[in-house]
């Protein structure tokens, strides 16, 4: 039972059933309320219908057979109290007008046959106002007659008047019932929509860790179960995030420790290689020694890159931003590599204009970036024998004609050097673009 009470489907089906039954139930119910309860009037012995009035008047007159003048008067007084707006009087057998109510009523004191006939003719018909009834007193016409004149406006039943006056309440109340039903439906769907939007907002709004915050589960319905599943997912993401951070810390510590531990044997190997260079060796031995020295330098650079990458990702790499003449920095950096490119017979194109261009960067970081890029050209684009450095409109262009970064190379690593370049450039807010294919690589650096 509790499950059905907390089910949105059950509530929706209840709304559908209510919508189906609202018309056949509401209209009869309201009719009973309005026409039998709200508009009920106190029962009264008086009549409003013309036929009933005429029957009542003849019956009353007949009941006065042999009645005295006082009895007739008492009866008229009684009827006058019931029909307050009516005019009542009676005429005796001699044609003399007797008691009249009200007393100021304008009727002749003595009735003649011609006047009586004229009076009857003028007061006959369904539209004549006032409504007039004439009845002989007693069983014979020798006891006189009595007259009742009632304004037709007083012949309308108060219940009918009340219904006519307040008849508009029925459709208004019916509309209110429909309006209440629509309001309940609107609130039902508005509540569902509000909860779904809240859940959507929670899904799209992340905390500092990049993981959405849990939502409060307000009900145990279908949306509530969805919110519980969402909170479970958030909890799993947080656990995964913590595990990832722990693994990342372990990985960084491992790289830092390995970088430190590998330096000692490399330094020892380099020292012995330097000592062997002073010994007499054959040509093949000298070539092997040069190869060993080259690989030692390469491994030293890899270790430096791994250590630098670890320091950058942990935020421990020294960083000092300052106003720097980028033109001078490019000249100085390329000057260190110029002899090496020249010794390997590279075609060198250096197009750097005179003057100063100030960038807000760390000069040591920028020099490290340029060194990495020139080193990549030296190692991986030797076959192109071409290097070009241009500076134009605030943009640094570094170009080679090697096989491209996607080409295989025996010295190709895992891309730690370019990762360092990317991290440093992002930290200094310097943009960069790489265009590479089999005809060479072109790199753009700009702020």
CSV table of C-alpha atoms in Angstrom, one decimal:
chain,number,residue,atom,x,y,z
A,1,UNK,CA,0.0,0.0,0.0
A,2,UNK,CA,2.9,2.3,0.9
A,3,UNK,CA,4.5,1.6,-2.5
A,4,UNK,CA,1.3,2.5,-4.3
A,5,UNK,CA,1.0,5.7,-2.3
A,6,UNK,CA,4.5,6.7,-3.2
A,7,UNK,CA,4.1,5.8,-6.9
A,8,UNK,CA,3.9,8.6,-9.5
A,9,UNK,CA,2.2,6.1,-11.8
A,10,UNK,CA,-0.6,5.5,-9.3
A,11,UNK,CA,-1.0,9.2,-8.7
A,12,UNK,CA,-1.2,9.8,-12.5
A,13,UNK,CA,-3.8,7.0,-12.9
A,14,UNK,CA,-5.8,8.6,-10.1
A,15,UNK,CA,-5.8,11.9,-11.9
A,16,UNK,CA,-7.0,10.1,-15.1
A,17,UNK,CA,-9.8,8.4,-13.2
A,18,UNK,CA,-10.8,11.7,-11.6
A,19,UNK,CA,-10.8,13.5,-15.0
A,20,UNK,CA,-13.0,10.7,-16.4
A,21,UNK,CA,-15.5,10.9,-13.5
A,22,UNK,CA,-15.5,14.6,-12.7
A,23,UNK,CA,-18.4,15.5,-15.1
A,24,UNK,CA,-20.8,12.6,-14.3
A,25,UNK,CA,-20.2,13.2,-10.6
A,26,UNK,CA,-19.8,16.9,-10.3
A,27,UNK,CA,-23.0,18.0,-12.2
A,28,UNK,CA,-25.5,15.8,-10.3
A,29,UNK,CA,-23.8,16.6,-7.0
A,30,UNK,CA,-23.9,20.3,-7.6
A,31,UNK,CA,-27.5,20.1,-8.8
A,32,UNK,CA,-28.5,18.4,-5.5
A,33,UNK,CA,-26.6,21.0,-3.5
A,34,UNK,CA,-27.9,24.1,-5.3
A,35,UNK,CA,-31.5,23.1,-6.1
A,36,UNK,CA,-32.4,21.0,-3.0
A,37,UNK,CA,-30.2,22.4,-0.3
A,38,UNK,CA,-28.9,25.9,-1.1
A,39,UNK,CA,-32.1,27.1,-2.7
A,40,UNK,CA,-34.5,25.4,-0.3
A,41,UNK,CA,-37.1,27.8,1.1
A,42,UNK,CA,-39.3,27.5,4.1
A,43,UNK,CA,-42.7,25.9,3.3
A,44,UNK,CA,-45.5,28.3,3.2
A,45,UNK,CA,-49.3,27.7,3.2
A,46,UNK,CA,-49.9,30.3,0.5
A,47,UNK,CA,-50.2,29.6,-3.2
A,48,UNK,CA,-48.5,31.3,-6.1
A,49,UNK,CA,-50.0,29.5,-9.1
A,50,UNK,CA,-53.1,31.0,-10.6
A,51,UNK,CA,-55.0,27.8,-10.7
A,52,UNK,CA,-54.1,27.0,-7.1
A,53,UNK,CA,-55.1,30.4,-6.0
A,54,UNK,CA,-58.5,30.2,-7.8
A,55,UNK,CA,-59.2,26.8,-6.3
A,56,UNK,CA,-58.2,28.0,-2.8
A,57,UNK,CA,-60.4,31.1,-3.1
A,58,UNK,CA,-63.5,29.1,-4.3
A,59,UNK,CA,-63.0,26.5,-1.6
A,60,UNK,CA,-62.7,29.2,1.1
A,61,UNK,CA,-65.8,31.0,-0.1
A,62,UNK,CA,-67.7,27.8,-0.2
A,63,UNK,CA,-66.6,27.0,3.3
A,64,UNK,CA,-68.2,30.2,4.5
A,65,UNK,CA,-71.8,28.9,3.9
A,66,UNK,CA,-74.1,30.5,6.5
A,67,UNK,CA,-71.1,32.4,8.1
A,68,UNK,CA,-71.8,35.6,10.0
A,69,UNK,CA,-70.2,38.9,9.0
A,70,UNK,CA,-67.6,38.6,11.7
A,71,UNK,CA,-66.6,35.1,10.6
A,72,UNK,CA,-66.2,36.3,7.0
A,73,UNK,CA,-64.2,39.3,8.2
A,74,UNK,CA,-62.0,37.1,10.4
A,75,UNK,CA,-61.3,34.8,7.4
A,76,UNK,CA,-60.4,37.8,5.2
A,77,UNK,CA,-58.1,39.1,7.9
A,78,UNK,CA,-56.4,35.7,8.1
A,79,UNK,CA,-55.9,35.6,4.3
A,80,UNK,CA,-54.7,39.2,4.3
A,81,UNK,CA,-51.9,38.2,6.7
A,82,UNK,CA,-50.9,35.5,4.3
A,83,UNK,CA,-51.2,37.5,1.1
A,84,UNK,CA,-50.0,40.9,2.3
A,85,UNK,CA,-50.0,42.5,-1.1
A,86,UNK,CA,-53.5,41.3,-2.1
A,87,UNK,CA,-56.7,43.3,-2.1
A,88,UNK,CA,-59.6,41.4,-0.5
A,89,UNK,CA,-63.2,42.4,0.1
A,90,UNK,CA,-66.7,40.9,0.0
A,91,UNK,CA,-70.0,42.1,-1.2
A,92,UNK,CA,-73.3,41.0,0.5
A,93,UNK,CA,-76.4,39.8,-1.3
A,94,UNK,CA,-77.8,43.3,-1.4
A,95,UNK,CA,-74.8,44.5,-3.4
A,96,UNK,CA,-73.2,46.5,-0.6
A,97,UNK,CA,-69.4,46.4,-0.2
A,98,UNK,CA,-68.5,45.2,3.3
A,99,UNK,CA,-65.1,44.6,4.7
A,100,UNK,CA,-62.2,45.7,2.5
A,101,UNK,CA,-58.5,45.1,3.0
A,102,UNK,CA,-56.8,47.4,2.8
A,103,UNK,CA,-59.5,49.9,4.0
A,104,UNK,CA,-58.3,52.5,1.5
A,105,UNK,CA,-59.2,50.2,-1.4
A,106,UNK,CA,-61.1,52.1,-4.1
A,107,UNK,CA,-64.2,50.1,-4.8
A,108,UNK,CA,-67.8,51.3,-5.0
A,109,UNK,CA,-69.9,51.0,-1.8
A,110,UNK,CA,-72.8,49.6,-3.8
A,111,UNK,CA,-72.5,47.2,-6.7
A,112,UNK,CA,-75.0,47.3,-9.6
A,113,UNK,CA,-75.5,44.5,-12.0
A,114,UNK,CA,-73.9,46.5,-14.9
A,115,UNK,CA,-70.9,47.4,-12.8
A,116,UNK,CA,-70.4,43.8,-11.7
A,117,UNK,CA,-70.6,42.6,-15.3
A,118,UNK,CA,-68.1,45.3,-16.4
A,119,UNK,CA,-65.8,44.5,-13.5
A,120,UNK,CA,-65.7,40.8,-14.5
A,121,UNK,CA,-65.0,41.6,-18.2
A,122,UNK,CA,-62.1,44.0,-17.3
A,123,UNK,CA,-60.5,41.6,-15.0
A,124,UNK,CA,-60.5,38.4,-17.1
A,125,UNK,CA,-57.6,37.0,-19.0
A,126,UNK,CA,-54.1,35.5,-18.4
A,127,UNK,CA,-52.3,38.8,-18.7
A,128,UNK,CA,-54.5,41.1,-16.7
A,129,UNK,CA,-52.8,42.6,-13.7
A,130,UNK,CA,-53.7,42.2,-10.9
A,131,UNK,CA,-54.8,38.6,-11.0
A,132,UNK,CA,-58.5,38.6,-10.0
A,133,UNK,CA,-60.7,35.8,-8.5
A,134,UNK,CA,-64.4,36.2,-7.7
A,135,UNK,CA,-66.2,33.5,-5.8
A,136,UNK,CA,-69.8,33.2,-4.4
A,137,UNK,CA,-70.0,32.8,-0.7
A,138,UNK,CA,-71.6,29.5,0.3
A,139,UNK,CA,-73.4,27.0,-1.9
A,140,UNK,CA,-75.8,29.5,-3.4
A,141,UNK,CA,-75.4,33.0,-5.0
A,142,UNK,CA,-77.8,34.7,-2.4
A,143,UNK,CA,-75.0,35.1,0.2
A,144,UNK,CA,-72.9,37.5,-1.8
A,145,UNK,CA,-69.5,37.1,-3.3
A,146,UNK,CA,-65.9,37.8,-2.3
A,147,UNK,CA,-63.0,39.1,-4.4
A,148,UNK,CA,-59.3,38.5,-4.4
A,149,UNK,CA,-56.9,40.7,-6.4
A,150,UNK,CA,-53.2,39.9,-6.3
A,151,UNK,CA,-50.4,41.6,-8.2
A,152,UNK,CA,-48.9,39.2,-10.6
A,153,UNK,CA,-45.4,40.2,-9.4
A,154,UNK,CA,-46.4,38.7,-6.0
A,155,UNK,CA,-47.4,35.4,-7.7
A,156,UNK,CA,-43.8,34.3,-8.4
A,157,UNK,CA,-42.5,31.7,-6.0
A,158,UNK,CA,-39.6,33.0,-3.9
A,159,UNK,CA,-37.7,29.8,-4.6
A,160,UNK,CA,-38.0,30.5,-8.3
A,161,UNK,CA,-36.9,34.1,-7.7
A,162,UNK,CA,-33.9,32.9,-5.7
A,163,UNK,CA,-33.0,30.4,-8.4
A,164,UNK,CA,-33.3,33.0,-11.1
A,165,UNK,CA,-31.2,35.4,-9.1
A,166,UNK,CA,-28.4,33.0,-8.2
A,167,UNK,CA,-28.6,30.7,-11.2
A,168,UNK,CA,-25.2,31.9,-12.4
A,169,UNK,CA,-23.6,30.3,-9.3
A,170,UNK,CA,-24.0,26.8,-10.7
A,171,UNK,CA,-21.8,27.2,-13.8
A,172,UNK,CA,-19.3,29.3,-11.7
A,173,UNK,CA,-19.1,26.5,-9.1
A,174,UNK,CA,-18.7,24.0,-11.9
A,175,UNK,CA,-15.9,26.0,-13.4
A,176,UNK,CA,-14.3,26.3,-10.0
A,177,UNK,CA,-14.4,22.5,-9.7
A,178,UNK,CA,-12.7,22.1,-13.1
A,179,UNK,CA,-10.3,24.9,-12.1
A,180,UNK,CA,-9.4,23.1,-8.9
A,181,UNK,CA,-8.8,19.9,-10.8
A,182,UNK,CA,-6.6,21.7,-13.4
A,183,UNK,CA,-4.7,23.3,-10.5
A,184,UNK,CA,-4.1,19.9,-8.9
A,185,UNK,CA,-2.9,18.5,-12.2
A,186,UNK,CA,-0.7,21.6,-12.7
A,187,UNK,CA,0.8,21.3,-9.2
A,188,UNK,CA,1.4,17.5,-9.8
A,189,UNK,CA,3.3,18.0,-13.0
A,190,UNK,CA,5.0,21.2,-11.8
A,191,UNK,CA,6.4,19.3,-8.8
A,192,UNK,CA,7.7,16.5,-11.1
A,193,UNK,CA,9.2,19.1,-13.5
A,194,UNK,CA,10.8,21.0,-10.6
A,195,UNK,CA,12.4,17.8,-9.2
A,196,UNK,CA,13.7,16.8,-12.7
A,197,UNK,CA,15.1,20.2,-13.3
A,198,UNK,CA,16.8,20.1,-9.9
A,199,UNK,CA,18.3,16.8,-10.8
A,200,UNK,CA,19.4,18.1,-14.2
A,201,UNK,CA,21.1,21.1,-12.6
A,202,UNK,CA,22.9,18.8,-10.1
A,203,UNK,CA,24.1,16.7,-13.1
A,204,UNK,CA,25.5,19.7,-15.0
A,205,UNK,CA,26.9,21.6,-11.9
A,206,UNK,CA,30.2,20.2,-10.7
A,207,UNK,CA,32.1,20.8,-7.5
A,208,UNK,CA,35.8,21.9,-7.5
A,209,UNK,CA,36.7,18.2,-8.0
A,210,UNK,CA,34.6,18.1,-11.2
A,211,UNK,CA,32.1,15.7,-9.7
A,212,UNK,CA,28.5,16.7,-9.2
A,213,UNK,CA,27.2,17.1,-5.6
A,214,UNK,CA,24.6,14.6,-4.2
A,215,UNK,CA,21.0,15.7,-4.2
A,216,UNK,CA,18.5,15.4,-1.4
A,217,UNK,CA,16.0,12.6,-1.8
A,218,UNK,CA,12.6,14.0,-0.8
A,219,UNK,CA,10.3,11.2,-1.8
A,220,UNK,CA,10.4,7.5,-2.3
A,221,UNK,CA,8.8,7.5,-5.7
A,222,UNK,CA,10.3,6.8,-9.2
A,223,UNK,CA,12.1,10.1,-9.2
A,224,UNK,CA,13.3,9.5,-5.7
A,225,UNK,CA,14.8,6.2,-6.7
A,226,UNK,CA,16.5,8.0,-9.7
A,227,UNK,CA,17.9,10.5,-7.2
A,228,UNK,CA,19.2,7.6,-5.0
A,229,UNK,CA,20.8,6.1,-8.1
A,230,UNK,CA,22.4,9.4,-9.0
A,231,UNK,CA,23.8,9.8,-5.4
A,232,UNK,CA,25.2,6.3,-5.7
A,233,UNK,CA,26.9,7.2,-9.0
A,234,UNK,CA,28.3,10.3,-7.3
A,235,UNK,CA,29.6,8.3,-4.5
A,236,UNK,CA,31.3,5.8,-6.9
A,237,UNK,CA,32.8,8.7,-8.8
A,238,UNK,CA,34.2,10.2,-5.6
A,239,UNK,CA,35.7,6.9,-4.6
A,240,UNK,CA,37.1,6.5,-8.1
A,241,UNK,CA,38.5,10.1,-7.9
A,242,UNK,CA,40.2,9.4,-4.6
A,243,UNK,CA,41.7,6.2,-6.0
A,244,UNK,CA,42.8,8.0,-9.1
A,245,UNK,CA,44.4,10.7,-7.0
A,246,UNK,CA,46.2,8.2,-4.8
A,247,UNK,CA,47.4,6.3,-7.9
A,248,UNK,CA,48.5,9.6,-9.5
A,249,UNK,CA,50.5,10.5,-6.4
A,250,UNK,CA,52.1,7.1,-6.3
A,251,UNK,CA,53.0,7.4,-10.0
A,252,UNK,CA,54.5,10.8,-9.6
A,253,UNK,CA,56.5,9.7,-6.5
A,254,UNK,CA,57.6,6.6,-8.5
A,255,UNK,CA,58.8,8.7,-11.4
A,256,UNK,CA,60.6,11.2,-9.2
A,257,UNK,CA,62.3,8.4,-7.2
A,258,UNK,CA,63.2,6.6,-10.4
A,259,UNK,CA,64.6,9.8,-12.0
A,260,UNK,CA,66.7,10.3,-8.9
A,261,UNK,CA,67.9,6.7,-8.7
A,262,UNK,CA,68.8,6.5,-12.4
A,263,UNK,CA,71.0,9.5,-12.3
A,264,UNK,CA,73.7,7.8,-10.2
A,265,UNK,CA,74.4,4.8,-12.5
A,266,UNK,CA,74.2,7.1,-15.5
A,267,UNK,CA,76.8,9.4,-14.0
A,268,UNK,CA,79.0,6.5,-13.3
A,269,UNK,CA,78.6,5.1,-16.9
A,270,UNK,CA,79.3,8.5,-18.3
A,271,UNK,CA,82.5,8.8,-16.2
A,272,UNK,CA,83.8,5.4,-17.4
A,273,UNK,CA,82.9,6.3,-21.0
A,274,UNK,CA,84.9,9.5,-20.7
A,275,UNK,CA,87.8,7.5,-19.3
A,276,UNK,CA,87.6,5.1,-22.2
A,277,UNK,CA,87.8,8.0,-24.7
A,278,UNK,CA,91.4,8.6,-23.5
A,279,UNK,CA,92.3,5.0,-24.1
A,280,UNK,CA,93.6,3.8,-27.5
A,281,UNK,CA,90.6,2.1,-29.3
A,282,UNK,CA,89.9,0.7,-32.7
A,283,UNK,CA,87.5,2.4,-35.1
A,284,UNK,CA,84.7,0.1,-34.2
A,285,UNK,CA,85.4,0.6,-30.5
A,286,UNK,CA,85.4,4.3,-30.9
A,287,UNK,CA,82.0,4.1,-32.8
A,288,UNK,CA,80.6,2.0,-30.0
A,289,UNK,CA,81.8,4.4,-27.4
A,290,UNK,CA,80.2,7.3,-29.3
A,291,UNK,CA,77.0,5.4,-29.5
A,292,UNK,CA,77.1,4.7,-25.8
A,293,UNK,CA,77.7,8.3,-25.1
A,294,UNK,CA,74.8,9.4,-27.3
A,295,UNK,CA,72.4,7.0,-25.5
A,296,UNK,CA,73.6,8.1,-22.1
A,297,UNK,CA,72.8,11.7,-23.1
A,298,UNK,CA,69.5,10.6,-24.5
A,299,UNK,CA,68.6,8.8,-21.2
A,300,UNK,CA,69.7,11.8,-19.2
A,301,UNK,CA,67.4,14.0,-21.2
A,302,UNK,CA,64.5,11.5,-20.7
A,303,UNK,CA,65.1,11.5,-17.0
A,304,UNK,CA,65.2,15.3,-16.9
A,305,UNK,CA,61.9,15.4,-18.9
A,306,UNK,CA,60.3,12.9,-16.6
A,307,UNK,CA,61.3,14.8,-13.5
A,308,UNK,CA,60.2,18.1,-15.1
A,309,UNK,CA,56.9,16.6,-16.1
A,310,UNK,CA,56.3,15.4,-12.5
A,311,UNK,CA,57.2,18.7,-11.0
A,312,UNK,CA,54.9,20.5,-13.5
A,313,UNK,CA,51.9,18.3,-12.8
A,314,UNK,CA,52.4,18.7,-9.1
A,315,UNK,CA,52.8,22.5,-9.3
A,316,UNK,CA,56.4,22.3,-7.8
A,317,UNK,CA,58.3,23.5,-10.9
A,318,UNK,CA,59.8,27.0,-10.2
A,319,UNK,CA,57.7,29.6,-12.1
A,320,UNK,CA,58.4,33.3,-12.3
A,321,UNK,CA,56.5,35.4,-14.8
A,322,UNK,CA,58.1,38.7,-16.0
A,323,UNK,CA,58.2,41.1,-18.9
A,324,UNK,CA,60.5,39.4,-21.4
A,325,UNK,CA,61.8,40.5,-24.8
A,326,UNK,CA,60.8,37.5,-26.8
A,327,UNK,CA,62.8,38.6,-29.9
A,328,UNK,CA,66.1,38.5,-27.9
A,329,UNK,CA,65.1,35.2,-26.2
A,330,UNK,CA,64.5,33.6,-29.6
A,331,UNK,CA,67.9,34.8,-30.9
A,332,UNK,CA,69.7,33.6,-27.8
A,333,UNK,CA,68.0,30.2,-27.8
A,334,UNK,CA,68.6,29.5,-31.5
A,335,UNK,CA,72.2,30.7,-31.2
A,336,UNK,CA,73.0,27.7,-28.9
A,337,UNK,CA,71.6,25.3,-31.5
A,338,UNK,CA,73.0,27.0,-34.6
A,339,UNK,CA,76.4,25.3,-34.6
A,340,UNK,CA,74.8,21.8,-34.2
A,341,UNK,CA,72.4,22.4,-37.1
A,342,UNK,CA,75.3,23.9,-39.2
A,343,UNK,CA,77.6,20.9,-38.5
A,344,UNK,CA,74.9,18.5,-39.8
A,345,UNK,CA,74.5,20.7,-42.9
A,346,UNK,CA,71.0,22.0,-42.2
A,347,UNK,CA,69.6,24.7,-44.4
A,348,UNK,CA,69.0,27.4,-41.8
A,349,UNK,CA,66.5,30.2,-42.3
A,350,UNK,CA,66.4,32.8,-39.5
A,351,UNK,CA,63.9,35.6,-40.0
A,352,UNK,CA,63.7,37.6,-36.8
A,353,UNK,CA,63.1,41.4,-37.1
A,354,UNK,CA,65.0,44.0,-35.1
A,355,UNK,CA,63.3,45.7,-32.1
A,356,UNK,CA,61.6,44.5,-29.0
A,357,UNK,CA,58.4,42.6,-28.5
A,358,UNK,CA,57.5,42.1,-24.9
A,359,UNK,CA,55.7,38.9,-23.7
A,360,UNK,CA,54.6,38.4,-20.1
A,361,UNK,CA,56.2,34.9,-19.5
A,362,UNK,CA,58.8,33.0,-17.6
A,363,UNK,CA,62.0,33.3,-19.7
A,364,UNK,CA,63.5,30.1,-18.2
A,365,UNK,CA,60.3,28.2,-19.2
A,366,UNK,CA,60.2,29.7,-22.6
A,367,UNK,CA,63.9,28.9,-23.2
A,368,UNK,CA,63.1,25.3,-22.1
A,369,UNK,CA,60.2,25.1,-24.6
A,370,UNK,CA,62.3,26.4,-27.5
A,371,UNK,CA,65.1,23.9,-26.6
A,372,UNK,CA,62.7,21.0,-26.7
A,373,UNK,CA,61.3,22.1,-30.0
A,374,UNK,CA,64.8,22.5,-31.6
A,375,UNK,CA,65.9,19.2,-30.1
A,376,UNK,CA,62.9,17.4,-31.7
A,377,UNK,CA,64.0,18.9,-35.1
A,378,UNK,CA,67.5,17.7,-34.6
A,379,UNK,CA,66.5,14.2,-33.6
A,380,UNK,CA,63.5,13.4,-35.6
A,381,UNK,CA,63.8,15.7,-38.7
A,382,UNK,CA,67.4,15.2,-39.7
A,383,UNK,CA,66.4,13.7,-43.0
A,384,UNK,CA,64.9,17.1,-44.1
A,385,UNK,CA,68.1,19.0,-43.4
A,386,UNK,CA,66.0,22.2,-42.9
A,387,UNK,CA,65.1,24.4,-40.0
A,388,UNK,CA,63.4,27.8,-40.1
A,389,UNK,CA,62.5,30.3,-37.4
A,390,UNK,CA,60.3,33.2,-38.2
A,391,UNK,CA,58.8,35.9,-36.0
A,392,UNK,CA,56.0,37.9,-37.6
A,393,UNK,CA,53.1,39.9,-36.2
A,394,UNK,CA,53.7,38.5,-32.7
A,395,UNK,CA,53.7,34.9,-33.9
A,396,UNK,CA,56.7,32.5,-33.7
A,397,UNK,CA,57.0,30.0,-36.5
A,398,UNK,CA,59.3,27.0,-36.2
A,399,UNK,CA,59.4,24.8,-39.3
A,400,UNK,CA,61.2,21.7,-40.5
A,401,UNK,CA,61.0,19.4,-43.6
A,402,UNK,CA,61.2,16.1,-41.8
A,403,UNK,CA,58.9,13.1,-42.2
A,404,UNK,CA,56.4,14.5,-39.7
A,405,UNK,CA,55.6,13.6,-36.1
A,406,UNK,CA,53.5,10.6,-37.2
A,407,UNK,CA,56.4,9.0,-39.0
A,408,UNK,CA,58.3,6.1,-37.2
A,409,UNK,CA,61.7,7.0,-35.6
A,410,UNK,CA,64.2,4.9,-33.7
A,411,UNK,CA,64.6,7.8,-31.2
A,412,UNK,CA,60.9,8.5,-30.9
A,413,UNK,CA,59.7,8.4,-27.2
A,414,UNK,CA,56.3,8.6,-25.6
A,415,UNK,CA,56.0,12.3,-26.1
A,416,UNK,CA,57.0,13.5,-22.7
A,417,UNK,CA,58.9,16.5,-24.2
A,418,UNK,CA,55.8,17.8,-26.0
A,419,UNK,CA,53.7,17.2,-22.9
A,420,UNK,CA,56.1,19.5,-21.0
A,421,UNK,CA,55.8,22.1,-23.8
A,422,UNK,CA,52.0,21.9,-23.6
A,423,UNK,CA,51.9,22.3,-19.8
A,424,UNK,CA,54.3,25.2,-19.8
A,425,UNK,CA,52.6,27.0,-22.6
A,426,UNK,CA,49.2,26.6,-20.9
A,427,UNK,CA,50.5,27.9,-17.6
A,428,UNK,CA,52.0,31.0,-19.3
A,429,UNK,CA,48.8,31.4,-21.3
A,430,UNK,CA,50.7,31.1,-24.6
A,431,UNK,CA,48.8,29.4,-27.5
A,432,UNK,CA,50.3,27.0,-29.9
A,433,UNK,CA,49.3,25.1,-33.0
A,434,UNK,CA,51.0,22.1,-34.8
A,435,UNK,CA,50.6,21.3,-38.4
A,436,UNK,CA,52.5,18.1,-39.4
A,437,UNK,CA,52.5,15.7,-42.4
A,438,UNK,CA,55.0,13.8,-44.5
A,439,UNK,CA,56.4,17.1,-45.9
A,440,UNK,CA,57.3,18.5,-42.5
A,441,UNK,CA,56.1,20.1,-39.3
A,442,UNK,CA,55.2,23.7,-38.6
A,443,UNK,CA,54.6,25.1,-35.1
A,444,UNK,CA,53.0,28.4,-34.2
A,445,UNK,CA,53.5,30.1,-30.8
A,446,UNK,CA,51.5,33.2,-30.0
A,447,UNK,CA,49.8,35.1,-27.2
